[in-house]
Amino acid sequence: MTERRTITPPHRYRNNDKAVGVGNAFWDLSERNGLAGITAELEDGEPGVLHTEDGHEFTNFTCCSYLDLDSHPKVIEGAVAALRRFGVLDHCIPRTRVQLPALPELEASLGELFGAEVVAAISAGVASAGLLPLIASGHLGNGVRPLMVFDRNCHVSMAAAKPTCADETEVVTCDHHDLGFLEDMCARYERVAYVVDGADSLGGYAPVRELAELQEKYGLLVYYDDSHSISAYGERGIGYIRSHCPVLDERTITVATLNKAFGTSGAAILLDGYPKDTLRVVERFAGALSYSQPMNTAAVGASLASAEIHRTEELTVLQRRLRANIELFDRHISTGQSGTTFPIRVVSMSDETVMEAGRRVYEAGFYVSPVFFPIVARGTAGLRVMLRAGQTEEQIRGLCAALAAVGAQQAAPAEATR
Amino acid sequence: MTERRTITPPHRYRNNDKAVGVGNAFWDLSERNGLAGITAELEDGEPGVLHTEDGHEFTNFTCCSYLDLDSHPKVIEGAVAALRRFGVLDHCIPRTRVQLPALPELEASLGELFGAEVVAAISAGVASAGLLPLIASGHLGNGVRPLMVFDRNCHVSMAAAKPTCADETEVVTCDHHDLGFLEDMCARYERVAYVVDGADSLGGYAPVRELAELQEKYGLLVYYDDSHSISAYGERGIGYIRSHCPVLDERTITVATLNKAFGTSGAAILLDGYPKDTLRVVERFAGALSYSQPMNTAAVGASLASAEIHRTEELTVLQRRLRANIELFDRHISTGQSGTTFPIRVVSMSDETVMEAGRRVYEAGFYVSPVFFPIVARGTAGLRVMLRAGQTEEQIRGLCAALAAVGAQQAAPAEATR
């Protein structure tokens, strides 16, 4: 028998050997230090406080439910009410054929709330996997097949679509927020689409105003995932991008999860200036949006309830509490994000000490997540902290003390007593 | 200013111009005939009976909840109980870091039920999008990078992964169930993985025993999506593939939605013979499984309740009712699927008459979905009928009469009176 063929992979856009090789070591080390693979139940009535089966209690400082709406009684009761009203989690048939009124009601409510045409998706990842190839082929946009420029740091849920987009158009990756490169491409290509996080998972916002200039000048299409700022930021929780982007027409497409500050599950695609025909194309051809299960009725009911909260003063109060908690943290611990509105802080540690530091902070009763080389660049390791509206002053002071005890840089005295 | 560049797409694995061009006309025509874009509420206590806002009532014969577990009171109450117990739909943090006990409990329950190692996913589409690239790179399998052979008819949720897999290995498409081609590839390549529906959405099963011979002889890996037969078929609803596949080890990977006959939402990945380390690789690197939201607690609670029903005689009763309904239908209307256990029937019509026929059947109070060229091959148009356990004899007789009235081929008298 002749020798059978082995394969050399192209690895143009992805490389599992590298991803698994690097990532698995990171996760194994995290797990050996007790900072991954934790199973824990939430304490009744104490948002974000969990206990493990063996009795360790900790406050979660790596949860993206920035307003603690996930445990809001009205959100839970909204889910229950929808289950009872519709009588099913889902009535399995493509929504393009027959659908319960659940999704249309949710889309109408979110559309009114955010001032956009809204299409629901089961997750922001599924939304991006469905939308980006339609953008690549020009079916979502102005009809012209664009050069797709992916920001080097854009979330993996978007970066994962590169090979698929590359079968419909040209795809390139640019340096983080490289406006010069983008303008250069805009000058060379008839149409360019830029794919970027609205709010980064390590803290920071997209340069929305500078991008708007390119949108106005060249017709650049920008695809934002604004999952980390929706609800937490802006009037009625409209998010960072839609608060600051002056271009709200076919050139700006935003997706946002409902799983973070919004407090439920599912995702919303926010569109402006597209005719009904195009919205139908999205429903029918945006990948899993057309062929897979939709948000279930429990998620829809919870989301309708959360949307109602977004329409009241309660949202402003929660946003204010989140802001106050961020400021309280900044008065004690100094980070590259100090002074910003972003709910994420990365507390610098050395690559060698970060894991041990995370373990000690966890033992002190606070879960923060270590990031280090090769997950982030050498010399930028740290403990990632997420602030929430529901954390108490005592919990935040306790975390800051625990961080200081493992060598975190403390804020200058003027800051600390401000 | 020089002319700006336009782009010629490669279209090796997909072509949105074609998909949208062809598909949109199909959907528009369906909608003009009132057979798509229907919004309707379920009747209380009458599984699969819906009414539109303007008062039209119809029995849904295109719903995949084959056992009507979607509206089972225990399933709905299971969802409610989990919402109250966990107090959130989701506590947003990657499960690799910290998770509620919800998913592990569900995975243990489904694992016991189906006799497999189970990993939960938010949908079968998300599961396939995550798993297939890991199979392509050899990380899920025996470590060897396989030639990926996609069946020409495999569901779009799997076919959509071709460009991504093609960046990790070689990808080809074969004719439907082309065992000769597969054996040829097995002889030529060190490792081959075959991607195929366990149960087709137009009726029919994979040649599981013949594939097992190739698995034994060459180490072929087979990736099945058994979404249309799980729960509806086999002891404790184990599905067609796991009922008949003698190879239950690393060479067989099955995914199945929980959104069809299982009656809830989410999906299960069924694995055998993989070490814990590999299960961790799946959780950490199978795409959205690691970076996006998991099944929410309502879906988990409903699924735990449905799993309990699967352990009782009630499941057998429901499967028997489904079988009886399929047989009742076959006694009246003749189709290519007559006499099989498959819950889907395609009632032949001409490309010219199928839409009008579907409209008249709908007006008579029964929703069936038209399929025709170019969605299916010329000369194979038809009305797709899905049988369910909860349909009454009266509803099925009524549908058959309506189908006969629009020219469906009736079963021979011997069949009809059997």
Short mmCIF file of C-alpha atoms in Angstrom, two decimals, chain B residues 52 71 282 326 336:
data_model
loop_
_atom_site.label_atom_id
_atom_site.label_comp_id
_atom_site.label_asym_id
_atom_site.label_seq_id
_atom_site.Cartn_x
_atom_site.Cartn_y
_atom_site.Cartn_z
CA THR B 52 -53.38 34.87 13.11
CA SER B 71 -45.80 22.84 24.92
CA VAL B 282 -13.93 21.67 23.00
CA ILE B 326 -47.15 8.90 10.11
CA GLY B 336 -41.42 8.94 -1.67
#
